[in-house]
Amino acid sequence: MTKLDLSRYEKMYDSFDAGHNRDHFISVRKMAVSLAKKYAPDKIKLAYIAATLHDIGLSINRENHEIEGEKLIRQDEYLKNNLSKDDFEEICHAVKEHRASTGNPETILAKIISDADRGGGTGSSAEAFIRSYNYGLKNYLDISDEEQILRAGEHQSEKFSKGSYGRRTYFPETEKRLAKIYDPIVEAYKKRDLKYLKSLVKTLVK
C-alpha cells in the first residue's frame, strides 16, 4: 500500500492499552482504506499512512494524544523527506483532528480517519464493551464487578447514544456500523440489563 517504512510506529501499538493495541490500528487502517477506495481513490495511500499513525501520540500521553501524535509526525524527517509537502500536511491534519470528542476534520482524508477510528476500531458489541470495561479495571480499582459493568455501560451510552459526539459521522457506512455495535449496549444500559452486559464480558458470567 505504501513504500514508506512505518514499522517503528506500528511497534508502538504493542505497548498501548488493549483498546488501542495493534489489532485496533490494523482494524482502523482496514476501514480507512475501504472508505478511501469508495470516496477518495486518490487518497488510499494517505489513508493507510494516516490510519497507521493516528494514535501514536499515546506514547506521550492519553489526554492529548491527537496533538502529541501530530507533533511526533512533524518531528520525523523521514516522513517529511518521503512525502510531498501537501501530503505531509494532510496527514498531520488527519491525525490531529481524528478524535471524536475534540476533532474538527476539514479534509476528506481527515473525515475518513475520524470515521475509521470509531467505525473500524471495534468489530462487535462485546469487543467495544470490553475495551471500556478493561479501562475501568485499570483506572477504577476500588469498585465492584457490577459497578465496573455499569460504569462501562454509562460511558458508552454517553459517548455513543444517537446524537452524542461518538456518533458524529461523515459516511453512511460508519453510522450503520456504529448502530449495530453500540445501540444494543445503550439500550441494555438504559434498562439496567446486567445479564446482557455481563454476557459481553464472558469472564464475569457465572
mmCIF file of C-alpha atoms in Angstrom:
data_model
loop_
_atom_site.group_PDB
_atom_site.id
_atom_site.type_symbol
_atom_site.label_atom_id
_atom_site.label_comp_id
_atom_site.label_asym_id
_atom_site.label_seq_id
_atom_site.Cartn_x
_atom_site.Cartn_y
_atom_site.Cartn_z
ATOM 1 C CA MET A 1 0.000 0.000 0.000
ATOM 2 C CA THR A 2 2.965 2.316 0.651
ATOM 3 C CA LYS A 3 6.730 2.073 0.234
ATOM 4 C CA LEU A 4 7.259 4.005 3.458
ATOM 5 C CA ASP A 5 8.698 2.024 6.351
ATOM 6 C CA LEU A 6 6.181 2.574 9.156
ATOM 7 C CA SER A 7 7.311 -0.377 11.268
ATOM 8 C CA ARG A 8 8.667 1.686 14.158
ATOM 9 C CA TYR A 9 5.289 3.357 14.510
ATOM 10 C CA GLU A 10 3.418 0.080 14.188
ATOM 11 C CA LYS A 11 5.502 -1.363 17.030
ATOM 12 C CA MET A 12 4.352 1.446 19.341
ATOM 13 C CA TYR A 13 0.876 -0.071 19.480
ATOM 14 C CA ASP A 14 2.273 -3.200 21.131
ATOM 15 C CA SER A 15 2.816 -1.171 24.316
ATOM 16 C CA PHE A 16 -0.567 0.600 24.315
ATOM 17 C CA ASP A 17 -3.662 -0.479 26.258
ATOM 18 C CA ALA A 18 -5.947 -3.197 24.937
ATOM 19 C CA GLY A 19 -8.282 -0.648 23.358
ATOM 20 C CA HIS A 20 -5.511 0.893 21.293
ATOM 21 C CA ASN A 21 -3.276 -2.040 20.508
ATOM 22 C CA ARG A 22 -2.039 -3.460 17.200
ATOM 23 C CA ASP A 23 -5.417 -5.011 16.431
ATOM 24 C CA HIS A 24 -7.028 -1.594 16.831
ATOM 25 C CA PHE A 25 -4.853 0.278 14.374
ATOM 26 C CA ILE A 26 -4.997 -2.568 11.852
ATOM 27 C CA SER A 27 -8.814 -2.503 12.012
ATOM 28 C CA VAL A 28 -8.865 1.279 11.688
ATOM 29 C CA ARG A 29 -6.458 1.104 8.752
ATOM 30 C CA LYS A 30 -8.565 -1.509 7.003
ATOM 31 C CA MET A 31 -11.704 0.628 7.251
ATOM 32 C CA ALA A 32 -9.840 3.811 6.282
ATOM 33 C CA VAL A 33 -8.579 2.169 3.107
ATOM 34 C CA SER A 34 -12.057 0.834 2.381
ATOM 35 C CA LEU A 35 -13.624 4.297 2.768
ATOM 36 C CA ALA A 36 -10.878 5.886 0.682
ATOM 37 C CA LYS A 37 -11.421 3.400 -2.151
ATOM 38 C CA LYS A 38 -15.063 4.495 -2.323
ATOM 39 C CA TYR A 39 -14.912 8.218 -1.531
ATOM 40 C CA ALA A 40 -11.344 9.349 -2.299
ATOM 41 C CA PRO A 41 -9.496 6.877 -4.549
ATOM 42 C CA ASP A 42 -6.577 9.269 -4.881
ATOM 43 C CA LYS A 43 -6.099 9.215 -1.077
ATOM 44 C CA ILE A 44 -5.796 5.456 -0.493
ATOM 45 C CA LYS A 45 -2.065 5.587 0.285
ATOM 46 C CA LEU A 46 -2.513 8.584 2.586
ATOM 47 C CA ALA A 47 -5.417 6.862 4.366
ATOM 48 C CA TYR A 48 -3.184 3.848 5.003
ATOM 49 C CA ILE A 49 -0.398 6.028 6.413
ATOM 50 C CA ALA A 50 -2.611 8.327 8.498
ATOM 51 C CA ALA A 51 -4.524 5.382 9.990
ATOM 52 C CA THR A 52 -1.223 3.754 10.959
ATOM 53 C CA LEU A 53 -0.107 6.948 12.689
ATOM 54 C CA HIS A 54 -3.399 8.120 14.180
ATOM 55 C CA ASP A 55 -2.810 7.005 17.807
ATOM 56 C CA ILE A 56 0.983 7.221 18.108
ATOM 57 C CA GLY A 57 0.576 10.197 20.467
ATOM 58 C CA LEU A 58 -0.453 7.688 23.137
ATOM 59 C CA SER A 59 3.262 7.066 23.530
ATOM 60 C CA ILE A 60 3.392 10.543 25.115
ATOM 61 C CA ASN A 61 0.043 10.742 26.923
ATOM 62 C CA ARG A 62 -3.584 9.775 26.519
ATOM 63 C CA GLU A 63 -5.108 13.141 27.381
ATOM 64 C CA ASN A 64 -3.854 14.974 24.297
ATOM 65 C CA HIS A 65 -2.732 12.068 22.167
ATOM 66 C CA GLU A 66 -4.026 13.571 18.929
ATOM 67 C CA ILE A 67 -1.922 16.720 19.466
ATOM 68 C CA GLU A 68 1.122 14.738 20.569
ATOM 69 C CA GLY A 69 0.719 12.485 17.541
ATOM 70 C CA GLU A 70 0.853 15.437 15.178
ATOM 71 C CA LYS A 71 3.983 16.713 16.963
ATOM 72 C CA LEU A 72 5.719 13.355 16.535
ATOM 73 C CA ILE A 73 4.935 13.344 12.823
ATOM 74 C CA ARG A 74 6.208 16.899 12.365
ATOM 75 C CA GLN A 75 9.473 15.923 14.059
ATOM 76 C CA ASP A 76 10.026 12.986 11.701
ATOM 77 C CA GLU A 77 12.477 13.939 8.944
ATOM 78 C CA TYR A 78 11.959 10.582 7.238
ATOM 79 C CA LEU A 79 8.266 11.285 6.697
ATOM 80 C CA LYS A 80 8.964 14.877 5.644
ATOM 81 C CA ASN A 81 11.532 13.757 3.090
ATOM 82 C CA ASN A 82 9.389 10.983 1.618
ATOM 83 C CA LEU A 83 6.066 12.771 1.310
ATOM 84 C CA SER A 84 5.099 15.827 -0.667
ATOM 85 C CA LYS A 85 4.500 18.936 1.419
ATOM 86 C CA ASP A 86 0.747 18.773 0.727
ATOM 87 C CA ASP A 87 0.501 15.081 1.609
ATOM 88 C CA PHE A 88 2.530 15.610 4.779
ATOM 89 C CA GLU A 89 0.262 18.451 5.912
ATOM 90 C CA GLU A 90 -2.853 16.441 5.092
ATOM 91 C CA ILE A 91 -1.667 13.534 7.230
ATOM 92 C CA CYS A 92 -0.798 15.880 10.104
ATOM 93 C CA HIS A 93 -4.284 17.391 9.960
ATOM 94 C CA ALA A 94 -5.955 13.966 9.838
ATOM 95 C CA VAL A 95 -4.089 12.751 12.928
ATOM 96 C CA LYS A 96 -4.660 15.960 14.874
ATOM 97 C CA GLU A 97 -8.403 16.038 14.154
ATOM 98 C CA HIS A 98 -9.304 12.340 14.326
ATOM 99 C CA ARG A 99 -10.636 12.364 17.892
ATOM 100 C CA ALA A 100 -14.419 12.213 18.209
ATOM 101 C CA SER A 101 -14.685 14.488 21.232
ATOM 102 C CA THR A 102 -12.427 17.310 20.053
ATOM 103 C CA GLY A 103 -11.681 16.897 16.368
ATOM 104 C CA ASN A 104 -12.701 19.210 13.550
ATOM 105 C CA PRO A 105 -11.773 17.304 10.391
ATOM 106 C CA GLU A 106 -11.902 19.563 7.350
ATOM 107 C CA THR A 107 -10.475 17.381 4.576
ATOM 108 C CA ILE A 108 -11.848 14.185 3.087
ATOM 109 C CA LEU A 109 -8.836 12.303 4.464
ATOM 110 C CA ALA A 110 -9.372 13.638 7.993
ATOM 111 C CA LYS A 111 -13.042 12.648 7.847
ATOM 112 C CA ILE A 112 -12.081 9.165 6.687
ATOM 113 C CA ILE A 113 -9.647 8.700 9.600
ATOM 114 C CA SER A 114 -12.157 10.117 12.095
ATOM 115 C CA ASP A 115 -14.862 7.725 10.928
ATOM 116 C CA ALA A 116 -12.489 4.772 10.651
ATOM 117 C CA ASP A 117 -11.314 5.268 14.235
ATOM 118 C CA ARG A 118 -14.842 4.829 15.544
ATOM 119 C CA GLY A 119 -16.365 2.519 12.967
ATOM 120 C CA GLY A 120 -13.327 0.402 12.239
ATOM 121 C CA GLY A 121 -11.730 0.269 15.639
ATOM 122 C CA THR A 122 -14.291 -2.164 17.002
ATOM 123 C CA GLY A 123 -15.821 -5.232 15.419
ATOM 124 C CA SER A 124 -18.670 -6.171 17.763
ATOM 125 C CA SER A 125 -20.669 -5.063 20.792
ATOM 126 C CA ALA A 126 -18.628 -7.375 23.002
ATOM 127 C CA GLU A 127 -15.316 -6.024 21.733
ATOM 128 C CA ALA A 128 -16.499 -2.440 22.209
ATOM 129 C CA PHE A 129 -17.801 -3.084 25.710
ATOM 130 C CA ILE A 130 -14.719 -4.991 26.829
ATOM 131 C CA ARG A 131 -12.496 -2.066 25.794
ATOM 132 C CA SER A 132 -14.403 0.232 28.131
ATOM 133 C CA TYR A 133 -14.621 -2.396 30.862
ATOM 134 C CA ASN A 134 -10.858 -3.047 30.757
ATOM 135 C CA TYR A 135 -10.186 0.671 31.032
ATOM 136 C CA GLY A 136 -12.261 0.661 34.216
ATOM 137 C CA LEU A 137 -10.351 -2.283 35.652
ATOM 138 C CA LYS A 138 -7.116 -0.389 35.187
ATOM 139 C CA ASN A 139 -8.278 3.021 36.399
ATOM 140 C CA TYR A 140 -11.079 2.370 38.917
ATOM 141 C CA LEU A 141 -9.583 -0.163 41.289
ATOM 142 C CA ASP A 142 -11.974 0.149 44.219
ATOM 143 C CA ILE A 143 -15.345 -0.636 42.647
ATOM 144 C CA SER A 144 -17.121 -3.973 42.361
ATOM 145 C CA ASP A 145 -17.534 -6.036 39.207
ATOM 146 C CA GLU A 146 -21.149 -4.933 38.875
ATOM 147 C CA GLU A 147 -20.120 -1.298 39.256
ATOM 148 C CA GLN A 148 -17.428 -1.795 36.623
ATOM 149 C CA ILE A 149 -20.025 -3.084 34.203
ATOM 150 C CA LEU A 150 -22.407 -0.205 34.890
ATOM 151 C CA ARG A 151 -19.569 2.308 34.584
ATOM 152 C CA ALA A 152 -18.633 0.904 31.184
ATOM 153 C CA GLY A 153 -22.278 0.967 30.102
ATOM 154 C CA GLU A 154 -22.690 4.542 31.270
ATOM 155 C CA HIS A 155 -19.550 5.669 29.452
ATOM 156 C CA GLN A 156 -20.560 4.043 26.195
ATOM 157 C CA SER A 157 -24.109 5.375 26.463
ATOM 158 C CA GLU A 158 -22.812 8.909 26.961
ATOM 159 C CA LYS A 159 -20.422 8.599 24.042
ATOM 160 C CA PHE A 160 -22.385 6.528 21.541
ATOM 161 C CA SER A 161 -26.078 7.266 22.050
ATOM 162 C CA LYS A 162 -27.695 8.774 18.969
ATOM 163 C CA GLY A 163 -26.792 12.451 18.845
ATOM 164 C CA SER A 164 -23.727 12.063 21.080
ATOM 165 C CA TYR A 165 -20.243 13.037 19.938
ATOM 166 C CA GLY A 166 -19.235 9.444 19.260
ATOM 167 C CA ARG A 167 -21.965 9.212 16.633
ATOM 168 C CA ARG A 168 -20.696 12.201 14.688
ATOM 169 C CA THR A 169 -20.005 10.515 11.372
ATOM 170 C CA TYR A 170 -19.317 11.576 7.797
ATOM 171 C CA PHE A 171 -20.128 8.439 5.833
ATOM 172 C CA PRO A 172 -23.298 6.285 5.974
ATOM 173 C CA GLU A 173 -21.345 3.038 6.370
ATOM 174 C CA THR A 174 -19.945 4.290 9.658
ATOM 175 C CA GLU A 175 -23.308 5.210 11.155
ATOM 176 C CA LYS A 176 -24.726 1.835 10.157
ATOM 177 C CA ARG A 177 -21.789 0.042 11.786
ATOM 178 C CA LEU A 178 -21.982 2.107 14.985
ATOM 179 C CA ALA A 179 -25.721 1.491 15.286
ATOM 180 C CA LYS A 180 -25.163 -2.264 15.048
ATOM 181 C CA ILE A 181 -22.364 -2.227 17.631
ATOM 182 C CA TYR A 182 -23.489 0.361 20.189
ATOM 183 C CA ASP A 183 -27.293 0.563 20.113
ATOM 184 C CA PRO A 184 -27.652 -2.813 21.927
ATOM 185 C CA ILE A 185 -25.250 -1.612 24.659
ATOM 186 C CA VAL A 186 -27.049 1.708 25.065
ATOM 187 C CA GLU A 187 -30.455 0.011 25.290
ATOM 188 C CA ALA A 188 -29.182 -2.558 27.784
ATOM 189 C CA TYR A 189 -27.689 0.136 29.991
ATOM 190 C CA LYS A 190 -30.915 2.166 29.914
ATOM 191 C CA LYS A 191 -32.811 -0.932 31.077
ATOM 192 C CA ARG A 192 -30.038 -1.890 33.527
ATOM 193 C CA ASP A 193 -29.929 -5.248 31.784
ATOM 194 C CA LEU A 194 -26.940 -6.606 33.671
ATOM 195 C CA LYS A 195 -27.451 -10.088 32.268
ATOM 196 C CA TYR A 196 -26.793 -8.852 28.737
ATOM 197 C CA LEU A 197 -23.941 -6.553 29.732
ATOM 198 C CA LYS A 198 -22.295 -9.348 31.728
ATOM 199 C CA SER A 199 -22.593 -11.629 28.694
ATOM 200 C CA LEU A 200 -20.363 -9.187 26.797
ATOM 201 C CA VAL A 201 -17.639 -9.765 29.380
ATOM 202 C CA LYS A 202 -17.566 -13.544 29.335
ATOM 203 C CA THR A 203 -15.165 -13.837 32.256
ATOM 204 C CA LEU A 204 -17.871 -12.450 34.512
ATOM 205 C CA VAL A 205 -20.530 -14.914 33.521
ATOM 206 C CA LYS A 206 -21.096 -17.222 36.490
#
